[in-house]
Short mmCIF file of C-alpha atoms in Angstrom, two decimals:
data_model
loop_
_atom_site.label_atom_id
_atom_site.label_comp_id
_atom_site.label_asym_id
_atom_site.label_seq_id
_atom_site.Cartn_x
_atom_site.Cartn_y
_atom_site.Cartn_z
CA MET A 128 0.00 0.00 0.00
CA SER A 129 1.35 3.40 -0.91
CA GLU A 130 1.67 6.14 1.65
CA ILE A 131 -0.98 8.84 1.67
CA ASN A 132 0.20 12.07 0.15
CA TYR A 133 -1.72 14.75 1.97
CA LEU A 134 -0.79 17.34 -0.63
CA GLU A 135 -2.73 15.49 -3.35
CA ARG A 136 -5.97 15.35 -1.38
CA PRO A 137 -8.58 18.12 -1.41
CA ALA A 138 -7.75 20.35 1.53
CA LEU A 139 -10.21 20.30 4.38
CA VAL A 140 -7.76 22.18 6.52
CA SER A 141 -5.04 24.70 5.75
CA LEU A 142 -4.03 28.18 6.72
CA GLU A 143 -6.39 29.42 3.98
CA TYR A 144 -9.28 28.13 6.14
CA PRO A 145 -11.25 26.66 3.21
CA GLU A 146 -15.00 26.43 3.64
CA THR A 147 -15.73 22.73 3.96
CA GLY A 148 -19.50 22.53 4.18
CA GLU A 149 -18.99 19.76 6.75
CA MET A 150 -21.33 20.11 9.73
CA LYS A 151 -22.69 23.28 8.22
CA ARG A 152 -25.23 25.04 10.42
CA ALA A 153 -24.80 22.55 13.27
CA LEU A 154 -24.62 25.49 15.65
CA GLU A 155 -27.34 27.70 14.16
CA GLY A 156 -28.50 30.26 16.71
CA LYS A 157 -25.75 29.48 19.21
CA ARG A 158 -23.71 32.20 20.91
CA ALA A 159 -20.03 31.49 21.43
CA VAL A 160 -17.07 33.09 23.16
CA VAL A 161 -13.55 32.07 22.09
CA THR A 162 -10.64 33.35 24.16
CA GLY A 163 -7.52 33.89 22.10
CA GLY A 164 -9.89 33.50 19.16
CA GLY A 165 -8.18 35.87 16.73
CA LYS A 166 -5.06 33.93 15.89
CA GLY A 167 -3.46 30.52 15.92
CA ILE A 168 -5.63 27.62 16.99
CA GLY A 169 -8.26 30.03 18.32
CA LYS A 170 -8.70 31.48 14.84
CA GLY A 171 -9.46 28.05 13.43
CA ILE A 172 -12.02 27.49 16.18
CA SER A 173 -13.71 30.89 15.71
CA ILE A 174 -14.00 30.37 11.97
CA ARG A 175 -15.37 26.86 12.24
CA LEU A 176 -17.92 27.78 14.92
CA ALA A 177 -19.10 30.68 12.76
CA GLU A 178 -19.26 28.46 9.69
CA ALA A 179 -21.50 26.14 11.67
CA GLY A 180 -23.85 29.02 12.38
CA ALA A 181 -22.75 30.43 15.74
CA GLU A 182 -22.28 34.10 16.54
CA VAL A 183 -18.81 34.52 18.01
CA VAL A 184 -17.15 36.91 20.41
CA ILE A 185 -13.44 36.79 19.65
CA VAL A 186 -11.42 37.68 22.72
CA GLY A 187 -7.92 38.94 21.95
CA ASN A 188 -5.09 40.71 23.66
CA SER A 189 -1.62 40.74 22.13
CA ASN A 190 -2.72 41.25 18.54
CA MET A 191 -6.13 42.84 18.13
CA ALA A 192 -5.46 43.50 14.45
CA MET A 193 -5.55 39.75 13.83
CA ALA A 194 -8.73 39.44 15.89
CA GLU A 195 -10.30 42.11 13.66
CA GLU A 196 -9.07 40.29 10.54
CA THR A 197 -10.62 37.05 11.75
CA ALA A 198 -13.91 38.80 12.53
CA ALA A 199 -13.84 40.38 9.08
CA LEU A 200 -13.22 37.01 7.43
CA ILE A 201 -16.21 35.57 9.29
CA GLY A 202 -18.32 38.59 8.29
CA SER A 203 -17.31 38.21 4.62
CA ARG A 204 -18.70 34.67 4.71
CA GLY A 205 -22.03 35.79 6.10
CA GLY A 206 -21.27 35.10 9.77
CA LYS A 207 -21.38 37.40 12.73
CA ALA A 208 -18.39 38.07 14.99
CA TYR A 209 -17.45 40.70 17.56
CA THR A 210 -14.03 41.43 19.00
CA PHE A 211 -13.10 42.25 22.57
CA GLY A 212 -9.61 43.10 23.78
CA VAL A 213 -8.62 42.23 27.32
CA ASP A 214 -5.73 40.82 29.34
CA LEU A 215 -7.09 37.55 30.71
CA SER A 216 -4.33 37.27 33.30
CA LYS A 217 -6.14 39.95 35.29
CA PRO A 218 -8.77 38.70 37.74
CA GLU A 219 -11.46 41.16 36.66
CA SER A 220 -11.21 40.35 32.94
CA ALA A 221 -13.51 37.31 32.85
CA ALA A 222 -16.49 39.29 34.14
CA LYS A 223 -15.83 41.97 31.51
CA VAL A 224 -15.81 39.42 28.68
CA VAL A 225 -19.02 37.80 29.89
CA ALA A 226 -20.76 41.18 30.25
CA PHE A 227 -19.68 42.14 26.71
CA ALA A 228 -20.89 38.82 25.27
CA ALA A 229 -24.21 39.09 27.08
CA GLU A 230 -24.71 42.61 25.81
CA LYS A 231 -23.86 41.78 22.19
CA MET A 232 -25.48 38.34 21.88
CA GLY A 233 -27.98 38.19 24.74
CA GLY A 234 -26.29 35.19 26.37
CA ILE A 235 -23.64 32.50 26.00
CA ASP A 236 -24.19 28.92 24.86
CA ILE A 237 -20.60 28.00 24.10
CA LEU A 238 -17.37 28.93 25.83
CA VAL A 239 -14.06 27.95 24.29
CA ASN A 240 -11.13 28.57 26.62
CA ASN A 241 -8.18 28.73 24.29
CA ALA A 242 -5.96 31.68 25.26
CA ALA A 243 -2.47 30.49 26.08
CA TYR A 244 1.02 31.77 26.62
CA GLN A 245 4.10 29.66 25.94
CA PRO A 246 7.48 31.26 26.68
CA ASN A 247 9.42 28.00 26.08
CA MET A 248 11.81 27.84 28.98
CA ASP A 249 13.00 25.04 31.20
CA VAL A 250 12.48 24.99 34.95
CA THR A 251 15.75 26.75 35.77
CA GLU A 252 15.10 29.57 33.29
CA TYR A 253 11.68 30.52 34.63
CA SER A 254 11.30 33.32 37.17
CA ALA A 255 8.47 33.12 39.69
CA LYS A 256 6.79 36.08 38.00
CA LEU A 257 6.84 34.52 34.54
CA PHE A 258 5.74 31.14 35.89
CA LYS A 259 2.74 32.80 37.56
CA SER A 260 1.81 34.68 34.41
CA VAL A 261 1.70 31.41 32.43
CA ILE A 262 -0.46 29.77 35.10
CA ASP A 263 -2.74 32.84 35.19
CA VAL A 264 -3.40 32.86 31.44
CA ASN A 265 -3.31 29.14 30.63
CA LEU A 266 -5.15 27.79 33.66
CA ILE A 267 -6.66 30.42 35.96
CA SER A 268 -8.32 32.32 33.11
CA TYR A 269 -10.07 29.07 32.08
CA LEU A 270 -11.36 28.69 35.63
CA ARG A 271 -12.53 32.30 35.86
CA MET A 272 -14.15 32.31 32.41
CA SER A 273 -16.00 29.06 33.14
CA MET A 274 -17.28 30.27 36.50
CA ALA A 275 -18.24 33.72 35.19
CA SER A 276 -20.07 32.22 32.17
CA PHE A 277 -21.86 29.59 34.23
CA PRO A 278 -25.15 31.53 34.80
CA TYR A 279 -25.56 31.97 31.02
CA LEU A 280 -24.48 28.44 30.13
CA LYS A 281 -26.98 27.14 32.66
CA GLU A 282 -29.70 29.34 31.19
CA SER A 283 -28.87 28.00 27.73
CA GLY A 284 -29.90 24.49 28.73
CA GLU A 285 -27.34 23.11 26.27
CA GLY A 286 -24.25 24.91 27.49
CA ARG A 287 -20.88 23.76 26.25
CA ILE A 288 -17.37 24.43 27.46
CA VAL A 289 -14.39 23.37 25.41
CA ASN A 290 -11.00 23.80 27.02
CA VAL A 291 -8.08 23.74 24.64
CA GLY A 292 -5.42 21.70 26.37
CA SER A 293 -2.49 20.13 24.62
CA VAL A 294 -0.82 16.81 24.06
CA HIS A 295 1.37 18.28 26.79
CA SER A 296 -1.48 17.72 29.23
CA LYS A 297 -0.31 14.10 29.02
CA ARG A 298 3.28 14.13 27.80
CA PRO A 299 5.99 16.54 28.90
CA THR A 300 7.38 19.04 26.43
CA GLY A 301 11.05 19.11 27.26
CA PHE A 302 11.02 22.78 26.28
CA ASP A 303 8.38 24.49 28.42
CA PHE A 304 8.08 23.62 32.08
CA ALA A 305 5.24 26.00 32.97
CA TYR A 306 3.21 25.36 29.83
CA ALA A 307 2.95 21.61 30.50
CA THR A 308 2.23 22.25 34.18
CA SER A 309 -0.63 24.59 33.28
CA LYS A 310 -2.06 22.15 30.74
CA GLY A 311 -1.98 19.34 33.31
CA GLY A 312 -4.11 21.58 35.51
CA VAL A 313 -6.54 22.18 32.63
CA GLY A 314 -7.12 18.42 32.41
CA MET A 315 -8.39 18.21 35.97
CA LEU A 316 -10.22 21.55 35.76
CA THR A 317 -12.16 20.07 32.83
CA ARG A 318 -13.18 17.00 34.79
CA GLU A 319 -14.14 18.98 37.88
CA THR A 320 -16.17 21.38 35.72
CA ALA A 321 -17.84 18.48 33.92
CA ALA A 322 -18.95 17.07 37.26
CA ALA A 323 -20.01 20.40 38.75
CA PHE A 324 -21.99 21.73 35.76
CA ARG A 325 -23.48 18.41 34.60
CA PRO A 326 -26.66 18.84 36.68
CA TYR A 327 -27.37 22.01 34.69
CA GLY A 328 -26.99 20.48 31.23
CA VAL A 329 -23.56 21.98 30.66
CA THR A 330 -20.79 19.77 29.32
CA CYS A 331 -17.07 20.41 29.51
CA ASN A 332 -14.37 18.68 27.47
CA THR A 333 -10.74 19.19 26.57
CA ILE A 334 -9.24 19.06 23.10
CA LEU A 335 -5.57 18.14 23.06
CA PRO A 336 -3.99 19.53 19.89
CA GLY A 337 -0.54 18.43 18.85
CA GLY A 338 1.98 20.52 16.96
CA THR A 339 0.04 23.00 14.86
CA ASN A 340 0.92 25.28 11.97
CA ILE A 341 -0.04 28.79 12.99
CA GLU A 342 0.57 32.28 11.74
CA PHE A 343 2.60 33.94 14.42
CA LYS A 344 2.38 37.69 14.49
CA THR A 345 2.66 39.79 17.56
CA GLU A 346 3.09 43.41 18.45
CA ASN A 347 5.20 42.40 21.45
CA PRO A 348 8.92 42.20 20.46
CA ASP A 349 9.74 39.94 23.44
CA MET A 350 7.20 37.40 22.28
CA GLY A 351 8.80 37.49 18.83
CA LYS A 352 12.16 36.63 20.37
CA LEU A 353 10.68 33.77 22.35
CA HIS A 354 8.99 32.44 19.25
CA THR A 355 12.33 32.22 17.49
CA ILE A 356 13.66 30.05 20.31
CA ARG A 357 10.55 27.90 20.11
CA THR A 358 10.76 27.49 16.38
CA VAL A 359 14.34 26.28 16.56
CA ARG A 360 13.63 23.85 19.42
CA ILE A 361 10.43 22.48 17.96
CA ASN A 362 11.76 22.16 14.44
CA ARG A 363 14.60 20.06 15.79
CA GLY A 364 12.04 17.68 17.24
CA ARG A 365 9.29 17.58 14.63
CA ASP A 366 11.04 15.30 12.17
CA PHE A 367 11.26 12.61 14.80
CA VAL A 368 7.52 12.37 15.40
CA ALA A 369 6.62 9.66 12.89
CA PRO A 370 6.91 8.90 9.19
CA GLY A 371 4.02 10.41 7.25
CA TYR A 372 3.04 12.68 10.11
CA ARG A 373 1.69 16.10 9.22
CA TYR A 374 1.48 19.02 11.58
CA GLY A 375 -2.02 20.08 12.44
CA PHE A 376 -3.90 23.14 11.33
CA PRO A 377 -6.07 25.31 13.56
CA SER A 378 -9.13 24.01 11.73
CA ASP A 379 -8.39 20.47 12.92
CA THR A 380 -9.08 21.66 16.44
CA GLY A 381 -11.95 23.83 15.19
CA ASN A 382 -13.68 20.86 13.57
CA LEU A 383 -13.64 18.90 16.82
CA ALA A 384 -14.86 21.95 18.74
CA VAL A 385 -17.88 22.21 16.42
CA PHE A 386 -18.71 18.56 16.99
CA LEU A 387 -18.40 18.82 20.78
CA CYS A 388 -20.56 21.95 20.83
CA SER A 389 -23.25 20.50 18.56
CA ARG A 390 -26.11 18.28 19.66
CA LEU A 391 -24.17 15.31 18.31
CA GLY A 392 -21.61 15.97 21.03
CA GLU A 393 -24.01 16.11 23.95
CA HIS A 394 -22.95 12.76 25.41
CA TYR A 395 -19.31 13.78 25.71
CA ASN A 396 -18.46 15.15 29.14
CA GLY A 397 -15.16 15.38 30.99
CA CYS A 398 -13.31 13.91 28.01
CA ALA A 399 -9.81 14.70 26.83
CA ILE A 400 -9.62 14.09 23.09
CA ARG A 401 -6.40 14.29 21.14
CA ALA A 402 -6.49 16.15 17.81
CA ASP A 403 -2.86 15.56 16.98
CA GLY A 404 -2.71 13.26 13.97
CA GLY A 405 -1.10 10.63 16.17
CA MET A 406 1.76 12.83 17.35
CA VAL A 407 1.91 11.16 20.77
CA LEU A 408 0.63 7.81 19.58
CA PHE A 409 3.97 6.26 20.35
CA MET B 145 20.72 7.09 56.16
CA ALA B 146 19.28 9.74 53.90
CA LYS B 147 18.71 13.44 54.33
CA ILE B 148 15.07 14.25 53.62
CA LEU B 149 13.09 17.49 53.44
CA ILE B 150 9.28 17.49 53.57
CA THR B 151 7.95 20.78 52.23
CA ASP B 152 4.42 20.95 53.57
CA PRO B 153 3.71 20.28 57.25
CA ALA B 154 0.01 20.97 56.55
CA HIS B 155 -0.31 17.67 54.68
CA PRO B 156 -2.40 15.40 56.94
CA LEU B 157 0.24 12.65 56.79
CA ALA B 158 3.36 14.84 56.97
CA GLU B 159 4.08 14.61 60.71
CA GLU B 160 3.52 10.86 60.87
CA LEU B 161 5.57 10.30 57.73
CA ALA B 162 8.43 12.36 59.20
CA ALA B 163 8.29 10.32 62.42
CA LEU B 164 8.38 7.02 60.52
CA LEU B 165 11.32 8.17 58.38
CA ARG B 166 13.22 9.34 61.48
CA GLY B 167 12.45 6.00 63.10
CA ALA B 168 14.13 4.32 60.14
CA GLY B 169 17.29 6.34 60.78
CA HIS B 170 16.84 9.16 58.26
CA GLU B 171 17.50 12.81 58.99
CA VAL B 172 14.24 14.62 58.31
CA ASP B 173 13.46 18.34 58.17
CA LEU B 174 10.05 19.88 57.74
CA ALA B 175 9.92 23.13 55.79
CA PRO B 176 7.79 25.93 57.26
CA GLY B 177 5.18 25.51 54.48
CA ASN B 178 4.33 27.08 51.16
CA ALA B 179 7.08 29.14 49.60
CA SER B 180 6.22 32.45 48.01
CA SER B 181 9.59 33.86 47.00
CA PRO B 182 12.94 32.59 45.69
CA GLU B 183 14.72 34.26 48.64
CA GLU B 184 12.70 32.20 51.10
CA VAL B 185 13.64 28.94 49.38
CA ARG B 186 17.30 29.89 48.98
CA GLU B 187 17.43 30.71 52.70
CA LEU B 188 15.89 27.32 53.56
CA LEU B 189 18.32 25.57 51.23
CA LYS B 190 21.20 27.30 52.98
CA ARG B 191 19.86 26.27 56.38
CA VAL B 192 19.02 22.60 55.72
CA GLY B 193 21.51 21.81 52.93
CA THR B 194 20.85 19.68 49.86
CA PRO B 195 18.61 16.73 50.67
CA ASP B 196 18.85 13.28 49.14
CA LEU B 197 15.10 13.31 48.82
CA LEU B 198 12.78 16.28 48.56
CA ILE B 199 9.24 15.25 49.47
CA LEU B 200 7.22 17.93 47.76
CA SER B 201 3.64 18.40 48.82
CA GLU B 202 1.17 21.20 48.19
CA TYR B 203 -1.85 20.24 50.21
CA SER B 204 -5.15 22.06 49.86
CA SER B 205 -8.37 21.52 51.75
CA LEU B 206 -10.19 24.47 50.19
CA ARG B 207 -13.81 23.39 49.77
CA GLU B 208 -15.14 25.77 47.16
CA GLU B 209 -17.46 24.60 44.39
CA LEU B 210 -17.21 25.62 40.75
CA ALA B 211 -20.96 26.20 40.36
CA GLY B 212 -21.55 29.43 42.24
CA GLY B 213 -18.38 29.28 44.36
CA ASP B 214 -15.75 31.93 44.98
CA ALA B 215 -13.54 32.05 41.87
CA ASP B 216 -11.02 34.35 43.56
CA ALA B 217 -10.45 31.90 46.40
CA ILE B 218 -9.88 28.97 44.03
CA ALA B 219 -7.64 31.01 41.75
CA ARG B 220 -5.53 32.25 44.67
CA GLU B 221 -5.14 28.76 46.09
CA VAL B 222 -4.07 27.23 42.77
CA GLU B 223 -1.66 30.02 41.94
CA ASN B 224 -0.02 30.05 45.38
CA LYS B 225 0.41 26.29 45.64
CA LEU B 226 1.77 25.87 42.13
CA THR B 227 4.18 28.77 42.57
CA SER B 228 5.40 27.22 45.81
CA ALA B 229 5.94 23.83 44.12
CA PHE B 230 7.81 25.54 41.29
CA LEU B 231 10.11 27.43 43.68
CA TYR B 232 10.99 24.31 45.69
CA ALA B 233 11.52 22.21 42.56
CA LYS B 234 13.62 24.82 40.79
CA HIS B 235 16.02 25.67 43.61
CA PHE B 236 16.34 22.29 45.32
CA GLY B 237 16.33 20.45 42.00
CA ALA B 238 19.12 22.62 40.61
CA LYS B 239 21.20 22.06 43.74
CA MET B 240 20.70 18.28 43.52
CA ALA B 241 21.58 18.42 39.82
CA GLU B 242 24.88 20.12 40.69
CA GLY B 243 25.74 17.10 42.84
CA GLY B 244 24.46 14.68 40.19
CA LYS B 245 22.17 12.79 42.56
CA GLY B 246 19.03 12.97 44.61
CA GLY B 247 15.34 12.67 44.09
CA ILE B 248 12.11 14.61 44.19
CA LEU B 249 9.02 12.75 45.31
CA ILE B 250 5.71 14.55 44.97
CA LEU B 251 3.38 13.53 47.78
CA GLY B 252 0.29 13.80 45.64
CA SER B 253 -3.28 12.68 45.62
CA LEU B 254 -5.67 10.45 43.73
CA ALA B 255 -7.38 13.76 42.89
CA ALA B 256 -4.86 13.98 40.03
CA ASP B 257 -6.84 11.19 38.35
CA LYS B 258 -10.30 11.25 39.92
CA PRO B 259 -12.35 14.43 40.20
CA THR B 260 -13.61 15.33 43.65
CA GLY B 261 -16.56 17.72 43.36
CA ALA B 262 -15.58 19.04 46.78
CA VAL B 263 -12.07 20.38 46.31
CA PRO B 264 -11.65 21.43 42.66
CA ALA B 265 -8.68 23.63 43.53
CA TYR B 266 -6.85 20.60 44.90
CA ALA B 267 -7.68 18.55 41.79
CA MET B 268 -6.36 21.32 39.53
CA ILE B 269 -3.19 21.53 41.60
CA GLN B 270 -2.74 17.77 41.45
CA GLY B 271 -3.32 17.65 37.69
CA ALA B 272 -0.74 20.39 37.24
CA LEU B 273 1.75 18.73 39.61
CA GLN B 274 1.50 15.54 37.60
CA MET B 275 2.74 17.32 34.51
CA MET B 276 5.27 19.31 36.54
CA MET B 277 6.67 15.99 37.75
CA LYS B 278 7.08 14.74 34.19
CA GLU B 279 8.83 17.94 33.08
CA LEU B 280 11.18 17.72 36.07
CA ALA B 281 11.89 14.05 35.31
CA LEU B 282 12.73 14.93 31.73
CA PHE B 283 14.97 17.86 32.64
CA PHE B 284 16.68 16.92 35.92
CA GLY B 285 16.90 13.29 34.84
CA ASN B 286 19.76 14.39 32.60
CA TYR B 287 21.67 15.31 35.75
CA GLY B 288 20.97 12.12 37.68
CA VAL B 289 18.03 13.48 39.67
CA ARG B 290 14.89 11.36 39.59
CA THR B 291 11.38 12.81 40.02
CA ASN B 292 8.31 10.73 40.76
CA MET B 293 4.83 11.13 42.23
CA LEU B 294 2.70 9.29 44.74
CA LYS B 295 -1.04 9.48 44.30
CA LEU B 296 -2.59 8.66 47.61
CA ALA B 297 -6.26 7.98 48.20
CA PRO B 298 -7.65 10.22 50.94
CA SER B 299 -6.77 9.05 54.44
CA GLU B 300 -9.38 8.92 57.20
CA LYS B 301 -8.32 12.38 58.28
CA GLU B 302 -9.51 13.75 54.93
CA ASP B 303 -13.04 12.38 54.81
CA ALA B 304 -14.59 15.74 55.67
CA VAL B 305 -12.45 17.45 53.01
CA PHE B 306 -13.53 15.10 50.21
CA ASP B 307 -17.19 14.81 51.20
CA SER B 308 -19.22 15.94 48.16
CA HIS B 309 -22.88 16.07 47.18
CA LEU B 310 -21.81 16.08 43.53
CA ILE B 311 -19.54 13.07 43.34
CA ARG B 312 -19.98 9.99 45.47
CA ALA B 313 -16.66 8.52 44.40
CA TYR B 314 -15.04 9.26 47.73
CA PHE B 315 -18.08 8.53 49.90
CA ASP B 316 -17.75 5.45 52.11
CA PRO B 317 -14.27 4.72 50.71
CA GLU B 318 -13.71 1.64 52.80
CA THR B 319 -16.57 -0.12 51.03
CA LYS B 320 -15.53 1.16 47.60
CA THR B 321 -11.87 0.26 47.95
CA PRO B 322 -11.39 -3.31 46.75
CA LEU B 323 -8.78 -3.88 49.46
CA ARG B 324 -11.24 -2.51 52.01
CA SER B 325 -8.73 -0.48 53.90
CA ARG B 326 -7.51 3.11 54.10
CA VAL B 327 -4.27 4.83 53.20
CA THR B 328 -1.98 5.65 56.11
CA ALA B 329 1.37 7.36 56.57
CA GLU B 330 2.96 3.90 56.51
CA ASP B 331 2.01 3.54 52.85
CA ALA B 332 3.75 6.80 51.99
CA PHE B 333 6.72 5.76 54.14
CA GLY B 334 7.06 2.45 52.29
CA ALA B 335 7.01 4.22 48.95
CA ALA B 336 9.59 6.78 50.09
CA GLU B 337 11.90 3.98 51.23
CA TYR B 338 11.48 2.32 47.85
CA PHE B 339 12.33 5.50 45.92
CA LEU B 340 15.41 5.97 48.13
CA SER B 341 16.59 2.42 47.52
CA PRO B 342 18.84 1.19 44.70
CA ALA B 343 15.88 -0.87 43.50
CA ALA B 344 14.37 2.38 42.16
CA LYS B 345 17.47 3.60 40.34
CA MET B 346 15.71 3.46 36.96
CA VAL B 347 12.41 4.88 38.18
CA ASN B 348 11.95 8.40 36.85
CA GLY B 349 8.80 10.25 35.76
CA ALA B 350 6.59 7.57 37.30
CA ASP B 351 3.41 7.93 39.24
CA LEU B 352 2.61 5.35 41.85
CA ARG B 353 -1.03 5.17 42.83
CA ILE B 354 -1.59 4.03 46.39
CA ASP B 355 -5.33 3.70 46.73
CA GLY B 356 -6.13 0.05 47.34
CA GLY B 357 -7.86 0.06 43.94
CA LEU B 358 -10.25 2.97 44.66
CA LEU B 359 -9.64 4.47 41.21
CA CYS B 360 -10.98 1.29 39.65
CA TYR B 361 -14.30 1.93 41.37
CA TYR B 362 -16.57 4.24 39.40
CA PHE B 363 -20.08 2.85 39.52
CA ASP B 364 -22.10 3.23 42.69
CA ARG B 365 -22.74 -0.44 43.23
CA ALA B 366 -21.15 -3.34 45.03
CA TYR B 367 -18.33 -5.00 43.07
CA LYS B 368 -17.95 -7.72 45.64
CA PRO B 369 -20.04 -10.51 47.15
CA LEU B 370 -22.73 -8.84 49.22
CA ARG B 371 -22.43 -8.99 52.97
CA GLU B 372 -25.24 -10.73 54.79
CA GLU B 373 -26.73 -7.49 56.07
CA GLU B 374 -26.82 -6.14 52.52
CA LEU B 375 -28.92 -9.01 51.17
#
């Protein structure tokens, strides 16, 4: 049997975000909030949710221009998206996002906690301040957003929370101590949330993406420097994953998010599902 | 004889564990508790020296529910405990790595694998510590320092902490545990002795669940022959 050549197949996923028609309108009438929804994996999720019929509040911080671009792309395809800029590491931010979403959409049916920060340092390189900031964005903001959205998700009757974890919720990174620690916490936050909100018809699941192709643009020069370090470290490792392996695209995660948020996904609760093409299969 | 530091005297089994380890001839120090700054940990390191085994624990008994609970309290607890674990691991781990030997043993909980309903902050901390352990194993392992984790079922002292109206997984644990007994400090002591021994020289990045099989129990029914009074 010959190996599959992904390049010769019609693209369902790419950084061009092709319209697929798959699961179209599965989320008609739903109101979604996606943190970090303007770029990277969050962009793929925002676009797919909108394609499936949901209105989307795109929460951004470090690059609002990309959040606006994503909202514009959704608008050009007949969807509806709003942008909101806020630093989710601050305790008061979750309430602000929820108030904005309630004002614009009248409620929240879907919350996707996706915002994340990955400085790529080992344990000895991290300062306490930087470690805390990673925990605040990657874990605490998920907690605060879930708790602040709860009254609306409960009111929805079919509330959905999707936490974007990582394959590094299960396997260590070897290049980012705090990132993996935070994602391990997300795994148990998901299961606690699933148990706590289940009586109110709200489900909570984690998607674990693997290595993903993303556009990386930031207005913060320090982040640009860190990204260079990451690129070098990750590129050294990516060829060793497996023969025939392809890196993911944001839409791979977006597709799974649509399924989990649709009625077809209502029996999934407290799950951690890998969307990694088999990256940590071995 | 090994030199051991236990980081969290608030852990319900810490005092007993320290006594058992001392009884076995080890030199045991108890840290004052959670660390909040690098200076604090460096000062402690200077005072107690580099241990052969760092028993790292970040215990939390904060009972605050996710549905309608106090988000600030949970957030504060998680942030403080994880920062403390990071500070101990970074400074003590680096010192052990300099000497090319030693071990870190996280005195963790079954809450890393089984949600609680009652103490979500603790479960989040445990989930995070599990991945922290693996990162430490991967990094410090290169310098001869092994990192592992114990996941203990709640002891009798913790029944009130784990009592939940949402999840009955921890209710009546003696009945639900296939071995029909409870975790004690002796179980943690036995594991610590094992990790200190040459028998564990290749054990790194491992989690050892000590729960009598409680994790295997998930359905609220009897998995065993019924007792006469239950018939």
